[in-house]
Amino acid sequence: MVRRLVLVLGDQLSDDLSALREGSKETDVVVMAEVRAETDYVAHHPKKIAFLFAAMRKHAERLRADGWEVRYTKLDDPENTHSIPGELLRAADATGATEAIGTEPGEFRLIAALEDGPLPTHLFPDDRFLCSHAEFEAWAEGRKELRMEWFYREMRRKTGLLMDADGKPEGDRWNYDHDNRKPAPDDVSDASAPMRFTPDETVEEVLALVKAQFGNRYGSLDDFWLGTEPGQARRALAHWVKHNLPKFGDFQDAMVTGEPYLYHAVLSIYMNAGLLGWREVCEAAVEAYRRGEAPINAVEGFVRQIIGWREYIRGVYFLEGPNYPQRNELGHDRNLPEFWWTGETDMRCVHEAVRATMDNAYAHHIQRLMVTGNFGLLAGLDPQQVSEWYLIVYADAYEWVEAPNVVGMSQFADGGVVASKPYVSSGAYIDRMSDHCQHCAYSVKTKVGKGACPFNLLYWHFLNRHRARFEDNPRMGNMYRTWDRMDAARRDAVIADAEAWLARMEAGERV
Ligand code: FAD
Ligand code: DLZ
Ligand code: SF4
């Protein structure tokens, strides 16, 4: 029998992986490697690296216990070539293997490196997802617009999740989003923080390595509490279903100072690395609904995020191809301001989101979309710099999921593949959904002049500078009519104030 290498990447830590299914414990050798090419292609948050390395080391042990021969390279191994193709080649030399197999990586960059690498490597589809590339392509074929809602209904039918015996959606409605927009509650004392895990020996060893090698990077390594094995991820899921799922729907779009997680699941970190699968996560939520422990709006909303949004986003990444992350349809080119890295800004909402991100390698969806994302789009930041920032700072970020969310949904740089209109809002939205404005140096009620909230100024600046593109969009007509009703002197003052504010930001002043 030919001896082959079976590559398992850092975000492929699932027991049921196509490459492992295709490999043979009798003849093949699993290769796993901690390498600089992966830690440094962008300067990932140290917590993300620590989480992955610890989870990788434990996965290697599980595979060994399961009867696999595993060649595992630690980052500080003096022989480490520091690239995945390099480690495959070294393993081939050592074992006599002449070819490798793997599961398709979630980034075009790494797919190309493996396909063009020195060792013949065959990649099998990543069937840990519900929707294959071919199925998504077939769904997208001939459609003028790739609306997530229609895709989601297909996935509901396909899985049978929240469907009744007649093939109708549970409760006769496909989507309960309308019920899921409650503003920040006054009291969130019942929101439970995600389940925390005390670092064990493996995690401690990795934390020391990451501190020594990546300690100077953006992001804090302190207070590491993430789970790093499937059993822990499952306990975190059960904990969230019990404590927070019931309120997840109601307050999905809310933001509260000092509550970085609110009722969110904090499960994408585990799911994207392979420690949890879409089915068990959805089933845990649906079972809570069946037991009468969580309402339909919460459970449907959650299931939609997983079999709808998550699968749709991945479908778009692979459908649109390797150039997708480079798109810049709005021609935005402003550099990222320093406060995206430090949180040092008078904008309370941005400060909260950036500080939480630095501390936890996590921010919830509405902070990502309506605070930092919204700001980036309004201020005309270069979408590639914005995208790189998101890839660096979040522990759940891999390009397949990060790029369509950032370049597409949040920055509209794909020209409307993911979003039918740009996700822009003035300060009023943030004020309605959060308590941040109450603690802010700016005044959200002030639209122009001294102390005006920058989101108010930049909102009109954005609409004004992109008028030719958006004024005929039926969902944006109202915005332009409101703008046109303002008297000309006020419009000029808003634009002048917005430009002065942007100039101060670009000059590096505290804004
Ligand atoms: P919850 O809010 O509790 O949602 C439950 C689950 O639904 C998540 O765990 C996730 O698996 C899934 N989900 C929800 N929305 C999306 C979505 N739009 N795309 C994919 N999955 C989704 N998600 C990532 O996993 N990685 C990223 O790099 C990432 N970057 C983002 C960047 C921007 C600008 C935006 C607007 C969204 C991004 N998202 C990303 C989607 C979403 O914000 C995160 O999945 C979510 O915040 C993760 O936290 P949670 O587990 O507490 O999610
Ligand atoms: C994100 C990441 C990091 C930081 N380090 C490694 C690593 O050292 N070894 C590895 O196999 N994978 C790592 N990863 C995950 C890969 O970057 C990921 O597989 C690709 O980005 C494709 O999704
Ligand atoms: Fe953010 Fe404006 Fe509110 Fe300040 S006033 S928190 S900048 S929306």
Coordinates of C-alpha atoms and ligand atoms in Angstrom, one line a residue, residues 48 240 248 252 261 263-269 271-272 281 301-311 313-314 362-370 372-373 386 390-391 394-407 409-411, ligand 1:
K48 CA -6.8 33.1 18.7
W240 CA -25.8 28.9 26.7
F248 CA -31.2 35.6 22.5
Q252 CA -30.0 40.0 19.4
Y261 CA -21.5 38.9 25.3
Y263 CA -27.2 36.9 25.3
H264 CA -25.0 35.8 22.4
A265 CA -23.8 32.2 22.0
V266 CA -20.1 32.7 21.6
L267 CA -20.0 29.4 19.7
S268 CA -18.6 30.5 16.4
I269 CA -15.0 30.1 17.8
M271 CA -17.8 25.8 15.4
N272 CA -15.3 27.3 12.9
V281 CA -25.8 23.1 17.8
G301 CA -33.4 33.3 14.9
F302 CA -30.5 31.1 16.0
V303 CA -31.2 28.3 13.5
R304 CA -31.3 30.9 10.8
Q305 CA -27.9 32.3 11.8
I306 CA -26.4 28.8 11.5
I307 CA -28.1 27.0 8.5
G308 CA -29.0 30.3 6.8
W309 CA -26.3 33.0 7.3
R310 CA -23.3 30.9 8.0
E311 CA -23.9 28.5 5.1
I313 CA -21.8 33.4 3.6
R314 CA -19.6 30.4 2.9
Y362 CA -14.7 38.7 20.3
A363 CA -17.4 41.2 19.7
H364 CA -21.0 40.4 19.0
H365 CA -22.6 40.7 15.6
I366 CA -24.2 44.1 16.1
Q367 CA -20.9 45.6 17.3
R368 CA -19.2 44.2 14.3
L369 CA -21.9 45.4 11.9
M370 CA -23.4 48.6 13.3
T372 CA -17.1 49.3 13.7
G373 CA -18.4 48.1 10.3
V386 CA -10.9 46.8 7.3
Y390 CA -11.4 41.7 11.2
L391 CA -9.3 38.7 10.2
Y394 CA -11.5 37.9 16.0
A395 CA -10.9 34.3 17.2
D396 CA -13.6 33.0 14.8
A397 CA -12.2 34.7 11.7
Y398 CA -11.1 32.7 8.7
E399 CA -11.4 34.2 5.2
W400 CA -14.3 32.0 4.1
V401 CA -16.5 33.6 6.7
E402 CA -14.8 36.9 7.4
A403 CA -14.5 38.2 3.8
P404 CA -18.2 38.0 2.7
N405 CA -19.2 39.4 6.1
V406 CA -16.8 42.3 5.9
V407 CA -16.2 43.1 2.3
M409 CA -22.3 42.6 4.2
S410 CA -20.5 45.4 6.1
Q411 CA -18.5 47.5 3.6
Ligands
FAD1 P1 -24.5 34.6 17.8 O1 -24.9 36.0 17.6 O2 -24.9 33.9 19.1 O3 -25.0 33.7 16.5 C1 -25.0 32.3 16.5 C2 -24.2 31.7 15.4 O4 -24.7 32.0 14.2 C3 -22.7 32.1 15.4 O5 -22.0 31.4 16.3 C4 -22.3 31.9 14.0 O6 -21.9 30.5 13.8 C5 -23.6 32.0 13.2 N1 -23.7 33.3 12.5 C6 -24.5 34.3 12.7 N2 -24.3 35.3 11.8 C7 -23.4 34.8 10.9 C8 -22.8 35.4 9.8 N3 -23.2 36.6 9.3 N4 -21.9 34.7 9.1 C9 -21.5 33.5 9.6 N5 -22.0 32.9 10.7 C10 -23.0 33.6 11.4 N6 -18.6 35.2 12.0 C11 -17.6 34.4 12.0 O7 -17.8 33.2 12.4 N7 -16.3 34.7 11.7 C12 -16.0 36.0 11.3 O8 -14.8 36.3 11.0 C13 -17.0 37.0 11.2 N8 -16.8 38.2 10.9 C14 -17.8 39.1 10.8 C15 -17.6 40.4 10.4 C16 -18.6 41.3 10.3 C17 -18.4 42.7 9.8 C18 -19.9 41.0 10.6 C19 -21.0 41.9 10.5 C20 -20.2 39.7 11.0 C21 -19.2 38.7 11.1 N9 -19.4 37.4 11.6 C22 -18.4 36.5 11.6 C23 -20.8 36.9 11.8 C24 -21.2 37.1 13.3 O9 -21.0 38.4 13.8 C25 -20.4 36.1 14.2 O10 -20.6 34.8 13.7 C26 -21.0 36.1 15.6 O11 -20.8 37.4 16.2 C27 -20.2 35.1 16.5 O12 -20.6 35.2 17.8 P2 -21.6 34.2 18.5 O13 -21.2 32.8 18.4 O14 -21.9 34.8 19.9 O15 -22.9 34.4 17.6

